[in-house]
PDB file of C-alpha atoms and ligand atoms in Angstrom:
ATOM      1  CA  UNK A   1      87.434 -10.112 -50.788  1.00 35.00           C
ATOM      2  CA  UNK A   2      85.046  -9.375 -53.613  1.00 35.00           C
ATOM      3  CA  UNK A   3      86.388  -7.030 -56.227  1.00 33.00           C
ATOM      4  CA  UNK A   4      85.668  -6.577 -59.878  1.00 35.00           C
ATOM      5  CA  UNK A   5      88.184  -7.524 -62.535  1.00 35.00           C
ATOM      6  CA  UNK A   6      88.311  -3.922 -63.631  1.00 36.00           C
ATOM      7  CA  UNK A   7      89.464  -2.701 -60.279  1.00 34.00           C
ATOM      8  CA  UNK A   8      86.136  -1.094 -59.463  1.00 34.00           C
ATOM      9  CA  UNK A   9      85.047  -0.382 -55.942  1.00 33.00           C
ATOM     10  CA  UNK A  10      84.361  -3.005 -53.366  1.00 33.00           C
ATOM     11  CA  UNK A  11      80.744  -3.807 -52.798  1.00 33.00           C
ATOM     12  CA  UNK A  12      79.641  -3.715 -49.181  1.00 33.00           C
ATOM     13  CA  UNK A  13      76.014  -4.246 -48.359  1.00 38.00           C
ATOM     14  CA  UNK A  14      74.583  -2.299 -45.495  1.00 39.00           C
ATOM     15  CA  UNK A  15      71.824  -4.906 -45.189  1.00 40.00           C
ATOM     16  CA  UNK A  16      74.455  -7.613 -44.926  1.00 40.00           C
ATOM     17  CA  UNK A  17      76.207  -5.750 -42.158  1.00 40.00           C
ATOM     18  CA  UNK A  18      72.937  -5.330 -40.300  1.00 41.00           C
ATOM     19  CA  UNK A  19      72.140  -9.010 -40.699  1.00 41.00           C
ATOM     20  CA  UNK A  20      75.587  -9.966 -39.506  1.00 40.00           C
ATOM     21  CA  UNK A  21      75.284  -7.825 -36.414  1.00 38.00           C
ATOM     22  CA  UNK A  22      71.807  -9.183 -35.731  1.00 38.00           C
ATOM     23  CA  UNK A  23      73.277 -12.662 -35.829  1.00 37.00           C
ATOM     24  CA  UNK A  24      75.931 -11.573 -33.421  1.00 37.00           C
ATOM     25  CA  UNK A  25      73.891  -9.629 -30.957  1.00 37.00           C
ATOM     26  CA  UNK A  26      70.273 -10.758 -31.258  1.00 36.00           C
ATOM     27  CA  UNK A  27      70.136 -14.318 -32.437  1.00 37.00           C
ATOM     28  CA  UNK A  28      72.998 -15.694 -30.361  1.00 39.00           C
ATOM     29  CA  UNK A  29      72.689 -14.104 -26.979  1.00 41.00           C
ATOM     30  CA  UNK A  30      74.351 -17.052 -25.377  1.00 40.00           C
ATOM     31  CA  UNK A  31      77.596 -16.295 -27.235  1.00 41.00           C
ATOM     32  CA  UNK A  32      77.507 -12.550 -26.708  1.00 41.00           C
ATOM     33  CA  UNK A  33      79.773 -12.686 -23.711  1.00 41.00           C
ATOM     34  CA  UNK A  34      82.334 -14.636 -25.695  1.00 43.00           C
ATOM     35  CA  UNK A  35      82.618 -12.178 -28.526  1.00 44.00           C
ATOM     36  CA  UNK A  36      85.590  -9.926 -28.532  1.00 48.00           C
ATOM     37  CA  UNK A  37      85.529  -6.556 -30.275  1.00 46.00           C
ATOM     38  CA  UNK A  38      87.968  -7.788 -32.847  1.00 48.00           C
ATOM     39  CA  UNK A  39      85.553 -10.616 -33.770  1.00 49.00           C
ATOM     40  CA  UNK A  40      82.926  -8.000 -34.537  1.00 42.00           C
ATOM     41  CA  UNK A  41      85.414  -5.989 -36.569  1.00 42.00           C
ATOM     42  CA  UNK A  42      86.454  -9.073 -38.486  1.00 45.00           C
ATOM     43  CA  UNK A  43      82.843  -9.903 -39.300  1.00 42.00           C
ATOM     44  CA  UNK A  44      82.184  -6.360 -40.450  1.00 38.00           C
ATOM     45  CA  UNK A  45      85.235  -6.423 -42.676  1.00 38.00           C
ATOM     46  CA  UNK A  46      84.170  -9.720 -44.256  1.00 40.00           C
ATOM     47  CA  UNK A  47      80.588  -8.660 -44.923  1.00 37.00           C
ATOM     48  CA  UNK A  48      81.195  -7.911 -48.588  1.00 37.00           C
ATOM     49  CA  UNK A  49      78.760  -9.319 -51.090  1.00 31.00           C
ATOM     50  CA  UNK A  50      77.955  -8.680 -54.749  1.00 33.00           C
ATOM     51  CA  UNK A  51      75.361  -5.992 -55.445  1.00 29.00           C
ATOM     52  CA  UNK A  52      71.974  -7.224 -56.736  1.00 32.00           C
ATOM     53  CA  UNK A  53      72.513  -5.128 -59.848  1.00 31.00           C
ATOM     54  CA  UNK A  54      75.260  -7.492 -60.828  1.00 30.00           C
ATOM     55  CA  UNK A  55      77.956  -4.842 -60.719  1.00 28.00           C
ATOM     56  CA  UNK A  56      80.367  -4.012 -57.975  1.00 29.00           C
ATOM     57  CA  UNK A  57      78.939  -0.737 -56.828  1.00 29.00           C
ATOM     58  CA  UNK A  58      80.039   0.500 -53.468  1.00 33.00           C
ATOM     59  CA  UNK A  59      77.512   1.488 -50.876  1.00 36.00           C
ATOM     60  CA  UNK A  60      79.017   4.697 -49.592  1.00 40.00           C
ATOM     61  CA  UNK A  61      77.679   4.307 -46.062  1.00 40.00           C
ATOM     62  CA  UNK A  62      78.737   0.687 -45.807  1.00 43.00           C
ATOM     63  CA  UNK A  63      82.094   1.385 -47.401  1.00 47.00           C
ATOM     64  CA  UNK A  64      82.614   4.075 -44.829  1.00 50.00           C
ATOM     65  CA  UNK A  65      81.872   1.564 -42.112  1.00 53.00           C
ATOM     66  CA  UNK A  66      84.316  -0.922 -43.585  1.00 59.00           C
ATOM     67  CA  UNK A  67      87.022   1.699 -43.933  1.00 60.00           C
ATOM     68  CA  UNK A  68      86.465   2.896 -40.414  1.00 55.00           C
ATOM     69  CA  UNK A  69      86.526  -0.649 -39.106  1.00 55.00           C
ATOM     70  CA  UNK A  70      89.851  -1.255 -40.819  1.00 63.00           C
ATOM     71  CA  UNK A  71      91.235   1.988 -39.461  1.00 58.00           C
ATOM     72  CA  UNK A  72      90.128   1.120 -35.939  1.00 52.00           C
ATOM     73  CA  UNK A  73      91.399  -2.410 -36.324  1.00 57.00           C
ATOM     74  CA  UNK A  74      94.784  -1.351 -37.634  1.00 61.00           C
ATOM     75  CA  UNK A  75      95.380   1.507 -35.247  1.00 56.00           C
ATOM     76  CA  UNK A  76      93.822   0.260 -32.067  1.00 54.00           C
ATOM     77  CA  UNK A  77      94.328  -3.468 -32.017  1.00 58.00           C
ATOM     78  CA  UNK A  78      97.784  -3.512 -30.461  1.00 52.00           C
ATOM     79  CA  UNK A  79      97.063  -1.034 -27.709  1.00 51.00           C
ATOM     80  CA  UNK A  80      93.592  -2.411 -27.060  1.00 54.00           C
ATOM     81  CA  UNK A  81      94.823  -5.967 -26.605  1.00 54.00           C
ATOM     82  CA  UNK A  82      97.914  -4.928 -24.671  1.00 50.00           C
ATOM     83  CA  UNK A  83      95.852  -2.938 -22.213  1.00 50.00           C
ATOM     84  CA  UNK A  84      93.391  -5.779 -21.656  1.00 53.00           C
ATOM     85  CA  UNK A  85      90.478  -3.740 -23.030  1.00 61.00           C
ATOM     86  CA  UNK A  86      89.342  -6.732 -25.013  1.00 58.00           C
ATOM     87  CA  UNK A  87      89.008 -10.012 -23.227  1.00 59.00           C
ATOM     88  CA  UNK A  88      88.014 -13.142 -25.138  1.00 56.00           C
ATOM     89  CA  UNK A  89      85.877 -14.228 -22.214  1.00 62.00           C
ATOM     90  CA  UNK A  90      84.483 -10.960 -20.966  1.00 63.00           C
ATOM     91  CA  UNK A  91      84.197  -9.045 -24.252  1.00 68.00           C
ATOM     92  CA  UNK A  92      84.575  -5.255 -24.392  1.00 68.00           C
ATOM     93  CA  UNK A  93      86.193  -3.896 -21.260  1.00 75.00           C
ATOM     94  CA  UNK A  94      86.047  -0.168 -21.912  1.00 81.00           C
ATOM     95  CA  UNK A  95      89.126   2.024 -21.563  1.00 83.00           C
ATOM     96  CA  UNK A  96      90.801   4.127 -18.891  1.00 84.00           C
ATOM     97  CA  UNK A  97      92.694   7.385 -19.045  1.00 85.00           C
ATOM     98  CA  UNK A  98      95.867   5.326 -18.806  1.00 87.00           C
ATOM     99  CA  UNK A  99      94.812   3.382 -21.916  1.00 85.00           C
ATOM    100  CA  UNK A 100      94.200   6.711 -23.650  1.00 87.00           C
ATOM    101  CA  UNK A 101      97.596   7.997 -22.560  1.00 88.00           C
ATOM    102  CA  UNK A 102      99.272   4.885 -23.980  1.00 88.00           C
ATOM    103  CA  UNK A 103      97.401   5.339 -27.237  1.00 88.00           C
ATOM    104  CA  UNK A 104      98.484   8.977 -27.372  1.00 90.00           C
ATOM    105  CA  UNK A 105     102.104   7.873 -27.019  1.00 90.00           C
ATOM    106  CA  UNK A 106     101.582   5.381 -29.857  1.00 88.00           C
ATOM    107  CA  UNK A 107     100.194   8.181 -31.998  1.00 90.00           C
ATOM    108  CA  UNK A 108     103.323  10.186 -31.236  1.00 89.00           C
ATOM    109  CA  UNK A 109     105.592   7.296 -32.197  1.00 89.00           C
ATOM    110  CA  UNK A 110     103.711   6.767 -35.470  1.00 88.00           C
ATOM    111  CA  UNK A 111     103.994  10.463 -36.196  1.00 89.00           C
ATOM    112  CA  UNK A 112     107.759  10.467 -35.578  1.00 89.00           C
ATOM    113  CA  UNK A 113     108.269   7.581 -37.984  1.00 90.00           C
ATOM    114  CA  UNK A 114     106.630   9.400 -40.914  1.00 92.00           C
ATOM    115  CA  UNK A 115     108.945  11.163 -43.363  1.00 94.00           C
ATOM    116  CA  UNK A 116     107.840  14.383 -45.118  1.00 95.00           C
ATOM    117  CA  UNK A 117     107.703  12.489 -48.419  1.00 94.00           C
ATOM    118  CA  UNK A 118     105.433   9.853 -46.888  1.00 95.00           C
ATOM    119  CA  UNK A 119     103.108  12.545 -45.557  1.00 96.00           C
ATOM    120  CA  UNK A 120     102.872  14.095 -49.025  1.00 96.00           C
ATOM    121  CA  UNK A 121     102.076  10.674 -50.501  1.00 95.00           C
ATOM    122  CA  UNK A 122      99.384  10.261 -47.842  1.00 95.00           C
ATOM    123  CA  UNK A 123      97.747  13.509 -48.969  1.00 97.00           C
ATOM    124  CA  UNK A 124      97.998  12.586 -52.643  1.00 96.00           C
ATOM    125  CA  UNK A 125      96.449   9.175 -52.011  1.00 96.00           C
ATOM    126  CA  UNK A 126      93.707  10.700 -49.910  1.00 96.00           C
ATOM    127  CA  UNK A 127      92.855  13.115 -52.722  1.00 97.00           C
ATOM    128  CA  UNK A 128      92.816  10.239 -55.218  1.00 96.00           C
ATOM    129  CA  UNK A 129      90.345   8.395 -52.976  1.00 95.00           C
ATOM    130  CA  UNK A 130      88.217  11.526 -52.857  1.00 95.00           C
ATOM    131  CA  UNK A 131      88.078  12.320 -56.581  1.00 95.00           C
ATOM    132  CA  UNK A 132      87.546   8.691 -57.571  1.00 95.00           C
ATOM    133  CA  UNK A 133      84.565   8.463 -55.182  1.00 94.00           C
ATOM    134  CA  UNK A 134      86.267   6.031 -52.794  1.00 91.00           C
ATOM    135  CA  UNK A 135      86.827   8.341 -49.857  1.00 91.00           C
ATOM    136  CA  UNK A 136      87.103   6.516 -46.540  1.00 88.00           C
ATOM    137  CA  UNK A 137      85.779   9.493 -44.530  1.00 84.00           C
ATOM    138  CA  UNK A 138      87.892   8.472 -41.533  1.00 82.00           C
ATOM    139  CA  UNK A 139      86.160   9.182 -38.275  1.00 81.00           C
ATOM    140  CA  UNK A 140      88.037   8.533 -35.086  1.00 82.00           C
ATOM    141  CA  UNK A 141      86.534   6.170 -32.529  1.00 83.00           C
ATOM    142  CA  UNK A 142      85.665   7.355 -29.023  1.00 85.00           C
ATOM    143  CA  UNK A 143      88.920   5.800 -27.839  1.00 85.00           C
ATOM    144  CA  UNK A 144      90.931   7.646 -30.490  1.00 85.00           C
ATOM    145  CA  UNK A 145      89.256  10.945 -29.646  1.00 89.00           C
ATOM    146  CA  UNK A 146      89.960  10.392 -25.957  1.00 87.00           C
ATOM    147  CA  UNK A 147      93.592   9.733 -26.754  1.00 87.00           C
ATOM    148  CA  UNK A 148      93.789  12.965 -28.743  1.00 89.00           C
ATOM    149  CA  UNK A 149      92.892  15.082 -25.739  1.00 88.00           C
ATOM    150  CA  UNK A 150      96.460  15.105 -24.488  1.00 88.00           C
ATOM    151  CA  UNK A 151      98.333  16.228 -27.589  1.00 91.00           C
ATOM    152  CA  UNK A 152      97.827  16.663 -31.312  1.00 94.00           C
ATOM    153  CA  UNK A 153     100.122  15.283 -34.003  1.00 95.00           C
ATOM    154  CA  UNK A 154      98.987  16.703 -37.337  1.00 97.00           C
ATOM    155  CA  UNK A 155     101.439  15.608 -40.020  1.00 97.00           C
ATOM    156  CA  UNK A 156     100.619  18.481 -42.390  1.00 98.00           C
ATOM    157  CA  UNK A 157      99.560  22.101 -42.237  1.00 98.00           C
ATOM    158  CA  UNK A 158      97.679  23.815 -45.005  1.00 98.00           C
ATOM    159  CA  UNK A 159      96.835  27.363 -45.975  1.00 98.00           C
ATOM    160  CA  UNK A 160      93.623  27.111 -47.960  1.00 98.00           C
ATOM    161  CA  UNK A 161      90.752  29.334 -49.060  1.00 98.00           C
ATOM    162  CA  UNK A 162      87.628  29.889 -46.994  1.00 97.00           C
ATOM    163  CA  UNK A 163      85.509  28.914 -49.998  1.00 97.00           C
ATOM    164  CA  UNK A 164      82.749  26.548 -48.940  1.00 97.00           C
ATOM    165  CA  UNK A 165      83.583  24.233 -51.847  1.00 97.00           C
ATOM    166  CA  UNK A 166      87.092  23.565 -50.601  1.00 96.00           C
ATOM    167  CA  UNK A 167      86.942  21.778 -47.252  1.00 96.00           C
ATOM    168  CA  UNK A 168      90.497  20.496 -47.073  1.00 97.00           C
ATOM    169  CA  UNK A 169      90.015  17.465 -44.804  1.00 96.00           C
ATOM    170  CA  UNK A 170      87.309  16.238 -47.183  1.00 96.00           C
ATOM    171  CA  UNK A 171      89.379  16.936 -50.331  1.00 97.00           C
ATOM    172  CA  UNK A 172      92.337  14.991 -48.900  1.00 97.00           C
ATOM    173  CA  UNK A 173      90.184  12.354 -47.158  1.00 96.00           C
ATOM    174  CA  UNK A 174      91.880  13.005 -43.815  1.00 96.00           C
ATOM    175  CA  UNK A 175      90.487  12.568 -40.337  1.00 93.00           C
ATOM    176  CA  UNK A 176      90.520  14.157 -36.933  1.00 94.00           C
ATOM    177  CA  UNK A 177      93.977  15.203 -35.875  1.00 94.00           C
ATOM    178  CA  UNK A 178      95.552  14.704 -39.315  1.00 96.00           C
ATOM    179  CA  UNK A 179      95.775  18.264 -40.664  1.00 97.00           C
ATOM    180  CA  UNK A 180      96.443  21.689 -39.121  1.00 98.00           C
ATOM    181  CA  UNK A 181      94.216  23.919 -41.213  1.00 98.00           C
ATOM    182  CA  UNK A 182      94.322  27.648 -41.808  1.00 98.00           C
ATOM    183  CA  UNK A 183      91.647  28.935 -44.185  1.00 98.00           C
ATOM    184  CA  UNK A 184      91.177  32.497 -45.291  1.00 97.00           C
ATOM    185  CA  UNK A 185      89.732  34.113 -48.440  1.00 97.00           C
ATOM    186  CA  UNK A 186      92.390  33.947 -51.152  1.00 97.00           C
ATOM    187  CA  UNK A 187      94.653  31.685 -49.020  1.00 97.00           C
ATOM    188  CA  UNK A 188      97.004  34.534 -48.284  1.00 96.00           C
ATOM    189  CA  UNK A 189      99.589  35.271 -45.646  1.00 96.00           C
ATOM    190  CA  UNK A 190      98.988  37.994 -43.112  1.00 95.00           C
ATOM    191  CA  UNK A 191     100.025  38.281 -39.488  1.00 95.00           C
ATOM    192  CA  UNK A 192      97.471  35.776 -38.182  1.00 96.00           C
ATOM    193  CA  UNK A 193      97.754  33.173 -40.933  1.00 97.00           C
ATOM    194  CA  UNK A 194     101.556  33.355 -40.910  1.00 97.00           C
ATOM    195  CA  UNK A 195     101.652  33.029 -37.136  1.00 97.00           C
ATOM    196  CA  UNK A 196      99.335  30.006 -37.258  1.00 98.00           C
ATOM    197  CA  UNK A 197     101.532  28.251 -39.798  1.00 97.00           C
ATOM    198  CA  UNK A 198     104.699  29.138 -37.881  1.00 97.00           C
ATOM    199  CA  UNK A 199     103.104  27.529 -34.834  1.00 97.00           C
ATOM    200  CA  UNK A 200     102.351  24.376 -36.857  1.00 97.00           C
ATOM    201  CA  UNK A 201     105.929  24.189 -38.166  1.00 97.00           C
ATOM    202  CA  UNK A 202     107.873  25.083 -35.069  1.00 96.00           C
ATOM    203  CA  UNK A 203     105.699  23.710 -32.269  1.00 96.00           C
ATOM    204  CA  UNK A 204     103.759  20.880 -33.858  1.00 97.00           C
ATOM    205  CA  UNK A 205     106.592  19.908 -36.224  1.00 96.00           C
ATOM    206  CA  UNK A 206     104.324  19.274 -39.210  1.00 97.00           C
ATOM    207  CA  UNK A 207     106.190  17.629 -42.051  1.00 97.00           C
ATOM    208  CA  UNK A 208     104.412  19.083 -45.039  1.00 97.00           C
ATOM    209  CA  UNK A 209     103.326  22.697 -45.447  1.00 97.00           C
ATOM    210  CA  UNK A 210     100.808  23.189 -48.228  1.00 97.00           C
ATOM    211  CA  UNK A 211      99.410  26.316 -49.825  1.00 97.00           C
ATOM    212  CA  UNK A 212      96.316  25.422 -51.834  1.00 97.00           C
ATOM    213  CA  UNK A 213      94.498  27.658 -54.298  1.00 97.00           C
ATOM    214  CA  UNK A 214      91.421  26.572 -56.175  1.00 97.00           C
ATOM    215  CA  UNK A 215      89.455  26.829 -59.381  1.00 96.00           C
ATOM    216  CA  UNK A 216      86.945  29.699 -59.450  1.00 95.00           C
ATOM    217  CA  UNK A 217      88.406  31.549 -56.444  1.00 97.00           C
ATOM    218  CA  UNK A 218      86.213  34.615 -55.896  1.00 96.00           C
ATOM    219  CA  UNK A 219      88.899  36.407 -53.889  1.00 97.00           C
ATOM    220  CA  UNK A 220      91.446  36.130 -56.699  1.00 96.00           C
ATOM    221  CA  UNK A 221      88.873  37.204 -59.294  1.00 95.00           C
ATOM    222  CA  UNK A 222      87.979  40.230 -57.159  1.00 96.00           C
ATOM    223  CA  UNK A 223      91.662  41.085 -56.715  1.00 95.00           C
ATOM    224  CA  UNK A 224      91.869  41.336 -60.502  1.00 93.00           C
ATOM    225  CA  UNK A 225      89.252  44.129 -60.609  1.00 93.00           C
ATOM    226  CA  UNK A 226      90.262  47.798 -61.062  1.00 94.00           C
ATOM    227  CA  UNK A 227      91.515  49.512 -57.890  1.00 95.00           C
ATOM    228  CA  UNK A 228      88.617  51.992 -58.003  1.00 96.00           C
ATOM    229  CA  UNK A 229      86.128  49.142 -57.864  1.00 96.00           C
ATOM    230  CA  UNK A 230      88.024  47.359 -55.093  1.00 96.00           C
ATOM    231  CA  UNK A 231      88.059  50.508 -52.974  1.00 96.00           C
ATOM    232  CA  UNK A 232      84.249  50.526 -52.919  1.00 96.00           C
ATOM    233  CA  UNK A 233      84.411  47.475 -50.651  1.00 97.00           C
ATOM    234  CA  UNK A 234      84.581  47.727 -46.825  1.00 97.00           C
ATOM    235  CA  UNK A 235      88.055  48.866 -45.821  1.00 96.00           C
ATOM    236  CA  UNK A 236      89.444  45.582 -44.486  1.00 95.00           C
ATOM    237  CA  UNK A 237      88.129  43.635 -47.478  1.00 96.00           C
ATOM    238  CA  UNK A 238      89.554  46.215 -49.857  1.00 96.00           C
ATOM    239  CA  UNK A 239      92.925  46.046 -48.119  1.00 95.00           C
ATOM    240  CA  UNK A 240      92.974  42.251 -48.365  1.00 95.00           C
ATOM    241  CA  UNK A 241      92.114  42.364 -52.073  1.00 96.00           C
ATOM    242  CA  UNK A 242      94.768  45.008 -52.757  1.00 95.00           C
ATOM    243  CA  UNK A 243      97.344  42.829 -50.997  1.00 94.00           C
ATOM    244  CA  UNK A 244      96.359  39.894 -53.229  1.00 96.00           C
ATOM    245  CA  UNK A 245      96.418  42.143 -56.294  1.00 94.00           C
ATOM    246  CA  UNK A 246     100.025  43.196 -55.669  1.00 92.00           C
ATOM    247  CA  UNK A 247     101.138  39.567 -56.076  1.00 90.00           C
ATOM    248  CA  UNK A 248      99.185  38.755 -59.211  1.00 91.00           C
ATOM    249  CA  UNK A 249     101.622  39.990 -61.867  1.00 81.00           C
ATOM    250  CA  UNK A 250      98.712  41.323 -63.921  1.00 81.00           C
ATOM    251  CA  UNK A 251     100.951  42.496 -66.789  1.00 83.00           C
ATOM    252  CA  UNK A 252     101.930  38.881 -67.463  1.00 86.00           C
ATOM    253  CA  UNK A 253      98.359  37.614 -66.959  1.00 84.00           C
ATOM    254  CA  UNK A 254      97.162  39.963 -69.719  1.00 85.00           C
ATOM    255  CA  UNK A 255      98.803  37.564 -72.162  1.00 86.00           C
ATOM    256  CA  UNK A 256      96.450  34.735 -71.072  1.00 83.00           C
ATOM    257  CA  UNK A 257      93.260  35.058 -73.099  1.00 86.00           C
ATOM    258  CA  UNK A 258      91.352  31.865 -72.359  1.00 89.00           C
ATOM    259  CA  UNK A 259      89.078  32.476 -69.347  1.00 87.00           C
ATOM    260  CA  UNK A 260      89.724  29.151 -67.598  1.00 90.00           C
ATOM    261  CA  UNK A 261      93.417  29.338 -68.237  1.00 90.00           C
ATOM    262  CA  UNK A 262      93.483  32.874 -66.866  1.00 89.00           C
ATOM    263  CA  UNK A 263      91.600  31.760 -63.745  1.00 91.00           C
ATOM    264  CA  UNK A 264      94.065  28.937 -63.133  1.00 93.00           C
ATOM    265  CA  UNK A 265      97.147  31.050 -63.860  1.00 93.00           C
ATOM    266  CA  UNK A 266      95.986  33.846 -61.528  1.00 94.00           C
ATOM    267  CA  UNK A 267      95.332  31.374 -58.703  1.00 96.00           C
ATOM    268  CA  UNK A 268      98.642  29.604 -59.210  1.00 95.00           C
ATOM    269  CA  UNK A 269     100.469  32.914 -59.284  1.00 94.00           C
ATOM    270  CA  UNK A 270      98.948  33.782 -55.931  1.00 96.00           C
ATOM    271  CA  UNK A 271      99.897  30.365 -54.505  1.00 96.00           C
ATOM    272  CA  UNK A 272     103.478  30.948 -55.645  1.00 93.00           C
ATOM    273  CA  UNK A 273     103.528  34.331 -53.896  1.00 93.00           C
ATOM    274  CA  UNK A 274     102.341  32.789 -50.626  1.00 95.00           C
ATOM    275  CA  UNK A 275     104.840  29.909 -50.836  1.00 94.00           C
ATOM    276  CA  UNK A 276     107.591  32.432 -51.528  1.00 92.00           C
ATOM    277  CA  UNK A 277     106.431  34.371 -48.480  1.00 94.00           C
ATOM    278  CA  UNK A 278     106.697  31.257 -46.306  1.00 94.00           C
ATOM    279  CA  UNK A 279     110.127  30.509 -47.710  1.00 92.00           C
ATOM    280  CA  UNK A 280     111.399  33.907 -46.632  1.00 92.00           C
ATOM    281  CA  UNK A 281     111.135  32.523 -43.106  1.00 93.00           C
ATOM    282  CA  UNK A 282     114.714  31.420 -42.363  1.00 94.00           C
ATOM    283  CA  UNK A 283     113.599  28.931 -39.723  1.00 94.00           C
ATOM    284  CA  UNK A 284     111.174  27.280 -42.163  1.00 95.00           C
ATOM    285  CA  UNK A 285     113.869  27.067 -44.823  1.00 94.00           C
ATOM    286  CA  UNK A 286     116.295  25.560 -42.321  1.00 95.00           C
ATOM    287  CA  UNK A 287     113.782  22.724 -41.784  1.00 96.00           C
ATOM    288  CA  UNK A 288     113.452  22.295 -45.554  1.00 95.00           C
ATOM    289  CA  UNK A 289     117.229  22.110 -45.920  1.00 94.00           C
ATOM    290  CA  UNK A 290     117.386  19.556 -43.099  1.00 95.00           C
ATOM    291  CA  UNK A 291     114.744  17.458 -44.903  1.00 94.00           C
ATOM    292  CA  UNK A 292     112.372  17.806 -41.978  1.00 96.00           C
ATOM    293  CA  UNK A 293     109.795  19.729 -43.975  1.00 96.00           C
ATOM    294  CA  UNK A 294     108.335  19.942 -47.457  1.00 95.00           C
ATOM    295  CA  UNK A 295     106.769  23.212 -48.605  1.00 96.00           C
ATOM    296  CA  UNK A 296     104.531  22.746 -51.593  1.00 95.00           C
ATOM    297  CA  UNK A 297     101.891  24.603 -53.554  1.00 96.00           C
ATOM    298  CA  UNK A 298      98.842  23.044 -55.188  1.00 97.00           C
ATOM    299  CA  UNK A 299      95.734  23.790 -57.195  1.00 97.00           C
ATOM    300  CA  UNK A 300      92.346  22.248 -56.422  1.00 98.00           C
ATOM    301  CA  UNK A 301      90.044  21.841 -59.389  1.00 97.00           C
ATOM    302  CA  UNK A 302      86.509  21.988 -58.042  1.00 96.00           C
ATOM    303  CA  UNK A 303      84.975  20.398 -61.128  1.00 94.00           C
ATOM    304  CA  UNK A 304      87.051  17.220 -60.981  1.00 96.00           C
ATOM    305  CA  UNK A 305      88.067  17.138 -57.314  1.00 97.00           C
ATOM    306  CA  UNK A 306      91.684  16.702 -58.341  1.00 97.00           C
ATOM    307  CA  UNK A 307      94.527  18.461 -56.502  1.00 97.00           C
ATOM    308  CA  UNK A 308      97.562  19.210 -58.688  1.00 96.00           C
ATOM    309  CA  UNK A 309     100.767  19.663 -56.687  1.00 94.00           C
ATOM    310  CA  UNK A 310     103.480  21.898 -58.080  1.00 85.00           C
ATOM    311  CA  UNK A 311     106.540  23.829 -56.969  1.00 68.00           C
ATOM    312  CA  UNK A 312     108.289  20.607 -56.085  1.00 56.00           C
ATOM    313  CA  UNK A 313     111.593  22.477 -56.279  1.00 46.00           C
ATOM    314  CA  UNK A 314     110.937  23.368 -52.671  1.00 52.00           C
ATOM    315  CA  UNK A 315     110.743  19.775 -51.588  1.00 46.00           C
ATOM    316  CA  UNK A 316     113.222  18.902 -48.902  1.00 44.00           C
ATOM    317  CA  UNK A 317     116.727  20.005 -49.722  1.00 41.00           C
ATOM    318  CA  UNK A 318     116.149  20.408 -53.470  1.00 43.00           C
ATOM    319  CA  UNK A 319     115.935  24.158 -53.528  1.00 40.00           C
TER     320      UNK A 319
HETATM  321 ZN1   ZN B   1      88.853  31.030 -52.955  1.00 96.61          ZN
END
C-alpha cells in the first residue's frame, strides 16, 4: 500500500481504477465469467499509485471508492460467500430476500457486540476523518440497503441543530443506518424531540446519546436578545427562543467579554441544559447506571470541523 512517510493520505487514482476495470471487463471478456466479485474488490483496493505531482494527494472520489470497497468487502464477504452469491465459476449471483434477512441478522449481531464506549470512539474517529479531509463517505451497497429494510440498528442517537452547516452524518462520517438523528433549531428538548430520543433509547437501544451544539448557532444568539425583541417573532418561534433563553444563565454569561468565547459558552450552556433534561429521565439514567448507555454533550466548531466532547461525567456509571 502506498503511503507517504509523513502519514499523509493514500493516493488513489481514478484513472487507474478505470483502467483496471477496463482490463477486467473490456479487454478480457473470455475471463469475465471467471471473475468473482471479491476479485474486483481486491483489484479496486490495490489500485493505488503515486500522484503525478510527486506527492501523496488523495483523490477524494477514488478514495471514497476505495473506502466503500473496503466497507463492502469487510461487511459483506462472509454473508455473500456463505449464501453462494459469489461463485468463482459463475461470478455474481445476485441476492435473495433470504440473503438480505441473513445480512440483517448479522447487522444485529454486530450491533449487540458494540459497547457504548466503542460507539463513542467510532464517532470520534469518524469526526477525525472528516476534519482531516479523509472522510470515507460510507454509502451502503444495494445489498446492504435491502438488508436494512427489515430493521434498523443505529448505534447512536443525536440531538443536533437544524443549521445547514451541521449535517451530523457528514460531520461524524457515518453511513446509512448508523445514527438516529433529531435536528431542531437550538438542539433543544420539547415534547417531540424528547419523544424521538426516548424511542431511540428504549426501542432501538442506541448506546450513545449525544446532544451537539455548534459554533455560530443563530438560535442561541437570538435567544440572547431582549425579551421585547424576541416577542416580535411569530408566536411559536418566540416561545422556542424564550425556552432556550431560560436555560442560558445570562447573568453568568455577562462575565464573558470575548465574542467568540461568549458564543461558545452560550452554546455549551444550552447543551448542558438539554443533557440535564435527558438525565432527568429515570429510565435513561438507569441505562447509564447499567453501562448500557453513554449520554454526552459536544460542541461542533464549524470553522475547523472538530467536535469537542464534554460532560464525560455522565459516561456509563460514572455519574
Ligand atoms: Zn444552530
